[in-house]
XYZ file of C-alpha atoms in Angstrom:
612
model
C 7.603 31.440 -9.761
C 6.873 27.853 -8.092
C 9.149 25.685 -10.438
C 9.701 21.075 -9.990
C 9.982 19.568 -6.983
C 8.706 22.924 -4.219
C 5.574 23.479 -2.662
C 3.604 26.330 -3.803
C 4.148 29.101 -0.688
C 2.477 32.031 -1.359
C 6.166 33.489 -0.921
C 7.225 31.363 -4.286
C 4.009 32.105 -6.034
C 4.585 35.805 -4.848
C 0.363 35.655 -3.501
C -1.448 36.409 -0.746
C -4.820 35.814 0.312
C -8.431 38.340 0.004
C -9.987 37.995 3.373
C -12.859 38.277 0.748
C -12.043 35.761 -1.626
C -15.089 34.169 -2.384
C -14.195 30.122 -2.654
C -17.324 29.027 -4.566
C -16.965 31.401 -7.457
C -13.212 30.662 -7.433
C -13.506 27.549 -7.996
C -16.359 27.135 -9.801
C -14.839 29.686 -12.503
C -11.909 27.707 -12.932
C -14.125 23.954 -13.316
C -16.286 25.503 -15.773
C -13.619 26.813 -17.946
C -11.883 23.156 -17.394
C -14.591 21.525 -18.257
C -15.907 23.447 -21.596
C -11.678 23.317 -23.054
C -11.650 19.283 -21.900
C -14.858 19.030 -24.651
C -12.990 21.068 -27.478
C -9.561 18.694 -26.233
C -8.315 22.381 -25.920
C -4.748 21.017 -24.497
C -3.105 24.794 -24.374
C -6.024 26.465 -23.081
C -6.135 23.273 -20.027
C -2.387 23.980 -19.380
C -2.985 27.605 -18.934
C -4.957 26.402 -16.099
C -2.018 24.687 -14.346
C 0.771 27.018 -12.654
C 4.153 26.401 -13.263
C 4.949 23.352 -11.303
C 1.860 21.799 -11.474
C 0.927 18.360 -11.139
C -1.201 15.577 -12.752
C -1.733 11.598 -11.105
C -4.172 9.328 -13.174
C -5.235 6.067 -11.483
C -6.161 3.790 -14.666
C -9.135 6.839 -15.607
C -7.265 7.951 -18.560
C -3.960 5.989 -19.304
C -4.658 2.679 -17.785
C -1.462 3.255 -15.633
C -0.984 4.208 -12.245
C 1.657 7.623 -13.584
C 2.241 11.532 -12.226
C 2.964 14.417 -14.940
C 5.053 16.595 -13.043
C 5.021 20.300 -15.077
C 3.198 21.759 -18.184
C 5.627 20.047 -20.601
C 4.577 16.417 -19.469
C 0.983 17.419 -18.097
C 0.445 18.565 -22.348
C 2.116 15.429 -23.431
C -0.460 13.408 -21.901
C -2.960 14.892 -22.786
C -2.271 15.539 -26.669
C -1.876 11.491 -26.838
C -4.731 10.334 -23.367
C -7.684 12.579 -24.337
C -8.386 11.430 -27.712
C -7.573 7.868 -26.172
C -10.689 8.315 -23.874
C -12.964 10.716 -24.955
C -13.757 12.597 -21.257
C -17.260 13.047 -21.604
C -17.234 16.487 -20.737
C -21.608 16.686 -20.018
C -20.974 14.073 -17.383
C -18.710 15.956 -15.190
C -19.917 16.906 -12.112
C -18.321 19.144 -9.905
C -19.134 18.270 -5.623
C -19.868 21.478 -4.116
C -19.564 20.116 -0.840
C -16.389 19.387 -1.209
C -15.304 22.532 -1.951
C -12.536 24.107 0.714
C -10.513 26.290 1.746
C -7.427 24.448 3.705
C -4.007 26.284 5.192
C -2.667 23.333 5.961
C 0.510 25.547 7.081
C 0.771 29.719 7.402
C 2.511 29.542 3.959
C 0.424 27.347 1.937
C -2.978 28.031 0.785
C -5.256 26.048 -2.155
C -8.314 25.403 -2.668
C -9.522 21.386 -2.907
C -12.860 20.593 -4.312
C -13.273 16.484 -5.845
C -15.325 16.204 -9.345
C -16.924 13.084 -11.368
C -16.811 12.812 -14.869
C -17.055 9.238 -17.473
C -14.457 8.804 -20.037
C -15.734 6.270 -22.960
C -14.858 2.715 -21.435
C -15.468 4.661 -17.210
C -16.591 5.956 -14.728
C -14.366 8.361 -12.925
C -13.229 10.394 -10.009
C -11.185 13.866 -9.161
C -9.763 15.727 -7.099
C -7.837 19.486 -7.726
C -5.960 21.788 -5.203
C -5.991 25.333 -6.926
C -3.799 28.149 -5.404
C -3.617 31.559 -5.954
C -1.714 33.788 -8.099
C -0.300 38.150 -7.990
C -2.879 39.254 -9.854
C -5.485 37.077 -8.292
C -6.204 33.945 -10.256
C -6.085 30.676 -8.923
C -4.973 28.131 -11.381
C -4.030 24.340 -10.041
C -1.109 23.096 -8.410
C -2.257 19.027 -8.736
C -5.450 17.580 -10.830
C -5.880 14.148 -9.695
C -8.396 11.591 -11.666
C -8.831 8.113 -10.789
C -11.421 5.413 -12.122
C -14.085 3.939 -10.255
C -15.979 1.733 -12.093
C -16.578 -0.201 -15.790
C -18.892 1.877 -17.309
C -22.141 -1.502 -18.025
C -20.437 -3.520 -15.094
C -20.783 -1.689 -11.476
C -20.044 -3.596 -7.956
C -22.507 -5.843 -7.223
C -23.568 -4.348 -3.730
C -26.820 -2.045 -2.558
C -29.691 -1.951 -4.976
C -27.810 -4.204 -7.173
C -27.478 -7.366 -4.616
C -29.306 -10.337 -4.602
C -32.879 -10.373 -3.667
C -33.730 -13.823 -4.616
C -34.587 -15.415 -0.877
C -32.727 -19.750 -0.910
C -35.023 -21.875 1.232
C -32.361 -24.528 2.492
C -30.314 -24.415 -0.954
C -26.912 -22.073 0.762
C -24.718 -24.283 2.667
C -25.135 -27.169 -0.538
C -23.813 -24.029 -2.591
C -21.530 -22.414 -1.036
C -19.398 -26.063 -0.383
C -19.769 -27.075 -4.602
C -18.208 -23.175 -4.695
C -15.699 -23.240 -2.518
C -14.450 -26.695 -5.032
C -15.383 -25.371 -7.772
C -16.664 -28.790 -8.823
C -18.805 -27.157 -11.230
C -16.607 -25.097 -13.446
C -13.071 -23.291 -12.686
C -11.878 -20.200 -10.887
C -11.048 -17.070 -13.403
C -8.094 -16.034 -10.602
C -6.006 -17.754 -9.007
C -5.022 -15.896 -5.876
C -1.795 -16.755 -3.845
C -2.235 -16.148 -0.793
C -5.132 -15.237 1.945
C -3.713 -12.559 4.360
C -5.089 -8.785 3.939
C -4.009 -8.590 0.485
C -5.588 -11.411 -1.616
C -9.210 -11.433 0.741
C -9.537 -7.531 -0.217
C -9.433 -8.593 -4.102
C -11.069 -12.022 -4.097
C -13.624 -9.720 -2.556
C -13.260 -6.544 -5.141
C -13.628 -9.511 -7.667
C -16.770 -10.866 -6.219
C -18.121 -7.566 -6.122
C -17.388 -7.868 -10.017
C -18.535 -11.049 -10.909
C -15.715 -12.931 -10.801
C -15.070 -15.882 -9.696
C -11.140 -16.212 -7.767
C -9.740 -18.972 -5.669
C -7.402 -18.221 -2.588
C -5.071 -20.029 -2.428
C -3.541 -20.472 1.658
C -0.845 -22.368 2.388
C -1.741 -22.241 6.716
C -4.278 -24.365 8.140
C -6.056 -21.086 8.580
C -7.488 -17.988 6.895
C -5.209 -14.916 9.205
C -2.199 -17.094 10.819
C 0.087 -15.188 8.938
C -0.898 -12.762 11.371
C -1.710 -15.452 14.253
C 1.503 -17.169 13.946
C 3.266 -14.379 15.035
C 5.020 -12.804 17.688
C 2.248 -13.041 20.330
C 3.474 -9.333 21.349
C 2.459 -7.907 17.675
C 0.470 -5.267 17.671
C -1.376 -2.628 14.543
C 0.149 0.362 15.225
C -1.848 1.457 13.074
C -5.049 3.364 13.400
C -8.822 1.204 13.134
C -9.838 4.252 11.147
C -6.758 3.848 8.246
C -7.226 -0.107 8.503
C -11.165 -0.582 7.287
C -11.663 -3.211 4.479
C -13.973 -3.374 1.325
C -17.592 -3.382 2.195
C -17.100 -4.375 6.310
C -15.623 -2.384 8.230
C -14.725 -2.016 11.852
C -17.419 -1.810 14.075
C -17.745 1.450 15.856
C -16.186 -0.373 18.882
C -13.406 -1.749 17.470
C -9.881 -0.919 19.708
C -8.030 1.546 17.682
C -4.611 -0.717 17.626
C -5.510 -3.785 16.233
C -3.629 -6.824 18.267
C -2.220 -9.466 15.930
C -4.713 -12.196 17.189
C -8.099 -10.110 16.749
C -6.076 -8.488 13.390
C -6.160 -12.715 12.143
C -9.826 -13.498 13.668
C -11.013 -10.865 11.881
C -9.894 -12.214 8.636
C -11.078 -15.029 9.160
C -14.130 -13.735 9.230
C -14.586 -11.693 6.195
C -13.559 -14.160 4.105
C -16.473 -16.039 5.717
C -19.347 -12.840 5.586
C -17.503 -12.535 2.475
C -18.425 -15.713 0.951
C -14.532 -15.575 -0.338
C -13.366 -19.233 -1.813
C -9.972 -20.050 0.027
C -8.591 -23.628 0.033
C -6.614 -23.256 3.125
C -3.457 -25.270 3.759
C -2.751 -25.283 0.015
C 0.182 -24.585 -1.927
C 0.834 -22.853 -4.711
C 3.184 -25.625 -7.031
C 3.708 -24.023 -9.786
C 3.004 -21.368 -12.338
C 3.635 -21.964 -16.189
C 3.044 -20.288 -19.036
C 0.015 -22.172 -20.593
C 0.608 -24.067 -24.101
C -1.650 -26.380 -24.397
C -4.998 -25.450 -26.485
C -7.261 -24.253 -23.739
C -6.863 -20.137 -24.551
C -5.604 -19.479 -21.395
C -2.362 -17.612 -20.590
C -1.364 -19.517 -17.211
C -1.719 -22.647 -15.929
C -1.195 -23.309 -12.425
C -0.434 -26.386 -9.926
C -2.352 -26.709 -6.539
C -1.122 -28.938 -3.811
C -4.147 -30.045 -0.738
C -2.973 -31.291 2.145
C -4.113 -34.920 1.789
C -2.180 -34.982 -1.687
C -4.382 -33.816 -4.057
C -3.442 -31.863 -6.906
C -5.008 -29.680 -9.321
C -3.951 -27.262 -12.365
C -6.063 -24.504 -13.381
C -5.914 -22.431 -16.498
C -6.661 -18.965 -15.777
C -5.461 -16.181 -17.221
C -4.965 -13.563 -14.112
C -2.499 -14.843 -11.149
C -2.690 -13.115 -8.758
C 0.683 -12.971 -6.268
C -0.663 -11.766 -2.683
C 2.066 -12.754 -0.481
C 2.832 -9.665 1.053
C 5.822 -7.316 1.790
C 9.460 -9.778 0.699
C 6.742 -12.842 0.620
C 7.730 -13.259 4.199
C 10.743 -14.725 3.631
C 13.033 -13.550 6.931
C 16.037 -11.698 5.119
C 19.208 -13.327 7.633
C 22.175 -10.395 7.526
C 25.481 -12.699 6.206
C 27.356 -12.532 9.254
C 30.269 -15.546 9.910
C 30.323 -17.982 12.707
C 27.149 -18.909 13.130
C 27.971 -23.083 14.078
C 30.721 -21.738 16.458
C 27.692 -20.335 18.517
C 26.775 -22.173 20.997
C 23.122 -20.806 21.491
C 19.435 -20.888 19.945
C 19.502 -18.537 17.051
C 16.206 -17.229 15.183
C 14.514 -14.082 13.055
C 11.787 -12.432 14.198
C 9.091 -14.473 12.026
C 9.918 -17.635 14.719
C 9.909 -15.520 17.355
C 6.916 -16.243 19.654
C 6.730 -15.109 22.927
C 9.201 -13.518 25.178
C 8.457 -16.772 28.282
C 10.241 -19.349 25.241
C 14.065 -17.471 26.747
C 13.699 -16.722 30.723
C 16.479 -16.348 32.525
C 18.154 -16.487 29.121
C 20.609 -13.728 27.653
C 19.220 -12.930 24.169
C 20.781 -10.220 22.024
C 17.941 -9.119 18.819
C 20.115 -8.147 15.731
C 17.806 -5.041 13.925
C 16.572 -2.039 15.766
C 12.957 -1.420 14.037
C 9.300 -2.252 14.283
C 10.350 -5.793 14.100
C 13.084 -5.374 16.785
C 11.269 -2.773 19.701
C 8.150 -5.306 19.828
C 10.731 -8.694 20.747
C 12.948 -6.573 22.751
C 10.339 -4.807 24.759
C 8.315 -8.391 25.209
C 11.357 -10.660 26.597
C 11.353 -6.740 29.378
C 7.665 -7.744 30.149
C 8.606 -11.308 30.363
C 11.265 -10.289 32.837
C 14.121 -12.203 29.670
C 17.800 -9.790 29.900
C 17.813 -8.302 26.388
C 20.010 -6.305 24.346
C 19.110 -4.647 21.204
C 22.075 -4.958 18.537
C 21.483 -1.717 16.130
C 23.364 -1.626 12.946
C 22.204 1.579 11.434
C 20.122 4.464 11.695
C 16.255 4.429 12.883
C 13.229 6.833 12.332
C 11.666 6.786 15.206
C 8.415 8.864 15.696
C 5.450 8.349 19.140
C 2.141 7.476 17.442
C 0.664 10.069 19.544
C 2.712 13.220 17.898
C 3.847 11.106 15.175
C 0.087 9.310 13.977
C -2.152 12.346 13.706
C 0.184 14.444 11.719
C 1.174 11.444 9.497
C -2.521 10.884 8.623
C -4.891 13.024 9.975
C -7.003 12.571 7.387
C -8.245 9.502 8.591
C -9.952 9.736 12.076
C -12.927 9.520 14.815
C -15.555 11.684 12.447
C -13.705 12.552 9.570
C -13.817 11.388 5.968
C -15.395 8.139 5.009
C -12.118 5.926 4.212
C -12.753 6.062 0.965
C -12.831 9.241 -0.076
C -9.820 9.696 2.154
C -8.576 6.930 0.321
C -8.792 9.578 -3.218
C -7.773 12.600 -1.309
C -4.703 10.723 0.104
C -3.443 9.891 -2.911
C -3.825 12.916 -4.567
C -1.460 14.684 -3.344
C 1.831 13.433 -5.256
C 4.458 10.747 -3.492
C 6.943 14.279 -4.812
C 4.843 16.227 -3.237
C 4.418 14.759 0.045
C 7.630 14.207 0.594
C 8.215 17.702 1.107
C 4.964 18.012 3.016
C 7.010 15.378 5.058
C 9.922 17.426 5.714
C 8.121 19.896 7.335
C 6.159 17.541 8.826
C 9.169 15.509 10.320
C 10.291 18.437 11.963
C 7.115 19.111 13.840
C 6.761 15.112 15.429
C 10.559 16.076 16.286
C 9.882 19.181 18.026
C 7.099 17.127 19.765
C 8.965 14.342 20.220
C 12.082 16.140 21.812
C 12.358 15.187 25.384
C 11.901 11.290 24.035
C 14.960 11.445 20.890
C 16.924 12.808 23.093
C 16.592 10.291 26.192
C 17.539 8.027 23.414
C 20.255 10.217 21.713
C 21.746 10.107 25.446
C 22.464 6.038 25.797
C 23.838 5.742 21.983
C 20.675 4.621 20.211
C 21.097 6.343 16.174
C 18.931 7.850 14.540
C 18.202 9.726 11.477
C 15.084 11.704 10.037
C 14.903 9.832 7.159
C 15.210 10.174 2.889
C 16.557 13.982 2.979
C 14.627 14.072 6.214
C 11.435 13.563 5.044
C 10.496 10.654 8.080
C 8.625 7.877 7.526
C 7.059 7.373 4.111
C 10.329 7.086 1.678
C 11.294 4.280 4.317
C 7.801 2.020 4.506
C 7.738 2.536 0.350
C 11.274 2.683 -0.651
C 13.028 -0.266 1.719
C 9.857 -1.372 3.475
C 11.604 -0.889 6.842
C 14.530 1.832 8.756
C 11.224 3.518 11.418
C 9.798 2.471 14.617
C 6.216 4.245 15.764
C 6.909 4.190 18.874
C 4.060 2.662 21.969
C 6.475 2.167 24.139
C 10.090 0.538 23.791
C 11.859 3.450 23.219
C 11.007 4.281 26.923
C 12.612 1.392 28.025
C 15.707 1.651 26.763
C 15.931 5.312 28.152
C 15.626 3.401 31.329
C 18.237 1.416 29.930
C 15.638 -1.769 30.756
C 16.045 -2.573 26.918
C 20.058 -2.680 26.767
C 21.664 -1.252 23.584
C 24.823 -2.059 21.523
C 25.214 0.462 19.344
C 28.932 0.996 18.912
C 29.449 -1.075 15.697
C 29.264 -3.108 13.627
C 29.102 -7.457 14.267
C 32.396 -9.116 12.934
C 31.621 -12.443 13.528
C 29.166 -15.316 15.808
C 31.576 -16.063 18.235
C 30.854 -19.944 20.975
C 29.839 -17.521 23.899
C 27.724 -14.759 21.530
C 28.684 -12.278 19.224
C 32.411 -10.192 18.297
C 32.496 -7.228 17.355
C 34.703 -5.018 15.065
C 35.899 -3.273 17.566
C 36.881 -6.480 19.399
C 34.158 -6.114 21.380
C 31.293 -9.177 22.814
C 28.335 -9.585 23.550
C 27.210 -13.123 25.305
C 23.978 -14.292 24.840
C 22.355 -17.420 24.816
C 20.154 -16.392 21.927
C 19.772 -14.615 18.952
C 17.292 -13.011 17.075
C 17.828 -11.653 14.083
C 15.063 -8.562 13.555
C 15.951 -7.693 10.036
C 13.146 -7.850 8.327
C 12.316 -9.766 4.455
C 13.833 -10.749 1.728
C 13.193 -9.699 -2.070
C 9.341 -10.278 -2.996
C 10.588 -10.884 -6.381
C 12.505 -14.260 -5.747
C 9.231 -15.678 -4.302
C 7.939 -14.954 -7.700
C 10.114 -16.509 -9.974
C 10.287 -20.065 -7.260
C 6.888 -20.574 -8.414
C 7.028 -18.860 -11.854
C 8.747 -22.101 -13.485
C 8.985 -20.563 -16.843
C 13.191 -19.316 -16.131
C 13.351 -18.175 -19.641
C 10.623 -15.700 -18.145
C 12.509 -14.827 -15.295
C 13.901 -11.562 -16.116
C 10.279 -10.004 -17.048
C 9.158 -10.151 -13.998
C 9.992 -5.909 -12.359
C 11.778 -4.821 -9.566
C 8.400 -4.800 -6.768
C 8.502 -2.474 -4.430
C 9.889 1.003 -4.372
C 9.257 4.567 -6.294
C 9.781 5.202 -9.506
C 10.573 7.969 -11.173
C 7.418 9.126 -11.408
C 6.776 8.644 -7.701
C 5.038 5.403 -8.399
C 5.287 2.287 -6.889
C 6.883 -0.434 -8.798
C 4.955 -3.030 -10.763
C 2.194 -2.484 -6.890
C -1.190 -3.093 -7.916
C -0.333 -3.977 -11.364
C 1.303 -6.151 -13.752
C 4.206 -7.603 -12.559
C 5.601 -6.761 -16.457
C 8.849 -4.882 -16.897
C 9.227 -1.634 -18.778
C 10.436 -3.585 -21.570
C 8.608 -4.610 -24.572
C 9.461 -8.160 -23.210
C 8.435 -7.951 -20.652
C 5.022 -8.209 -21.269
C 5.621 -12.288 -21.788
C 4.509 -12.706 -18.349
C 0.955 -10.219 -18.612
C -1.239 -11.212 -16.447
C 0.510 -11.911 -13.096
C -0.042 -9.497 -10.658
C 1.293 -7.707 -7.664
C -1.080 -7.356 -4.611
C 0.681 -6.832 -1.176
C 0.677 -3.609 1.351
C -0.314 -2.663 4.222
C -4.131 -2.682 5.711
C -4.498 1.056 4.164
C -3.095 0.385 0.150
C -4.494 -3.498 0.265
C -8.409 -1.777 1.180
C -7.685 1.036 -1.762
C -5.195 -1.111 -4.387
C -6.932 -3.763 -4.731
C -10.325 -2.121 -6.341
C -8.018 -0.778 -9.159
C -6.431 -4.195 -9.530
C -10.136 -5.975 -9.445
C -11.429 -3.557 -12.220
C -8.419 -4.021 -14.403
C -9.086 -7.719 -14.994
C -12.403 -7.169 -15.018
C -11.799 -4.688 -18.052
C -9.394 -7.442 -19.722
C -12.163 -9.932 -19.400
C -14.563 -7.821 -20.880
C -12.445 -6.476 -23.657
C -12.244 -2.865 -22.604
C -8.505 -2.848 -21.956
C -6.630 -0.869 -24.397
C -2.929 0.274 -23.488
C -1.028 1.042 -20.848
C 0.630 4.623 -21.537
C 4.127 4.036 -21.228
C 4.987 7.036 -23.139
């Protein structure tokens, strides 16, 4: 028997795998019983197709929300409430037989995975399920995942639906008028022109929704271009494709930041996205006039021109922490005779030739900055305040995101399979993966321990996932800096907290000191919410904006890819304000969810978010 918060191991199930198992027959039989029960809205029969500790995760298809239901009671209540609302059409359920696969991720785990499609009364949806064996020889669901793909009657304008009309000499003038919104108003204002803003704008455009991206920098891509010169993505190219326009097959596995910056700029141009650079959103306020819209957005351009847009939807695409540097409260900074900066202000190690540099922090940016200083012959010391999860990209990346690889599943299919794992289940799986990676990285980790580097294996030994989604930091995917620490080329001070600045550097709680001419805070970013509240001028609405990022009780990200309303009824006062942020993979997948929700509102298709 599999209980809540346990993996469906063969031991827990009390099962074995028959060597003569007809995998396709098992799937076809289970799927036919599911579709028949759904057509009858026979919830008890559906529940009987699940094991006791099973999950149903839904993204918009049956809830207009992002929900994970764990256990038969929770799944039963959800289905009782929502099947009558969405009326899944039994004759539209289609099993993708070429997706059926018996998988053995571990010797003691076996499941059959398959993908399917179906329609509801408002949309076209996809699904993934995984069946596990019982002692009786029957197979039942451990996970069912459903995802809204498109709205009925409103397909994306791509492929055969693209514009077939020839354009003789009118394109440039037309685009200029579109970008300036000389003839109409945008339906959506997107604040921020990084990958999150671009992805949402592209998704909206394909649904026929006009959007204006307001970007404070001079060029699209400057959010990457203006960061430290040594910055390079630690995620592989197969994981990082953008919607509609994937990276070319010659693209390097790990993308330098400057190269990505140029790609983002070309993406905006190629996708014909409407962008105002060197422009800022001054305020977002409740619309009180007779426009019939919800929000009034004041935009100021570089030359001082101002324009107010009345819209129903504003997407905040400001990045993790909204790009605002976090500085720890260390007293005595005014006494320090040297220079203090944040890693967001660091450019290149050569800026401090002949200086002694202390970098406070021990996660990704700290490692990158320290390695950059070493490359330029600068004396640098990493000041580690707390433990860090470290794994090598060579050993860790293939294990943690192995769905994304050369010659593997298309990114959009891999996205759906990845999303079909509830985060509570991922945590349990990642406990095993983290142990495997640590064993493979044993020499590296032992070397770090020898020099006093403090290590952690993450929350409940689950590696990087909980750290990334919980605190957006606390880890480093090693691409070489760890060996520099082991070899002493990056000096390390990890024996106690910093007490205060002193004129010549830093004083620690144990009385020791560290001389420094430059102190770099590689301490991450502030609360994302703060930038939202600064722009929302109706202060009475501030408590209606919920926490952004971090897992809720069901393992779903708070305030992410949805309206930022807090769970209370009063939170609906900030309806129409949306949050999009995260890495390239998250933005690729979830940008469509935001676009579909906004389109559903526009076409009066959006129902009620299921909150029970």
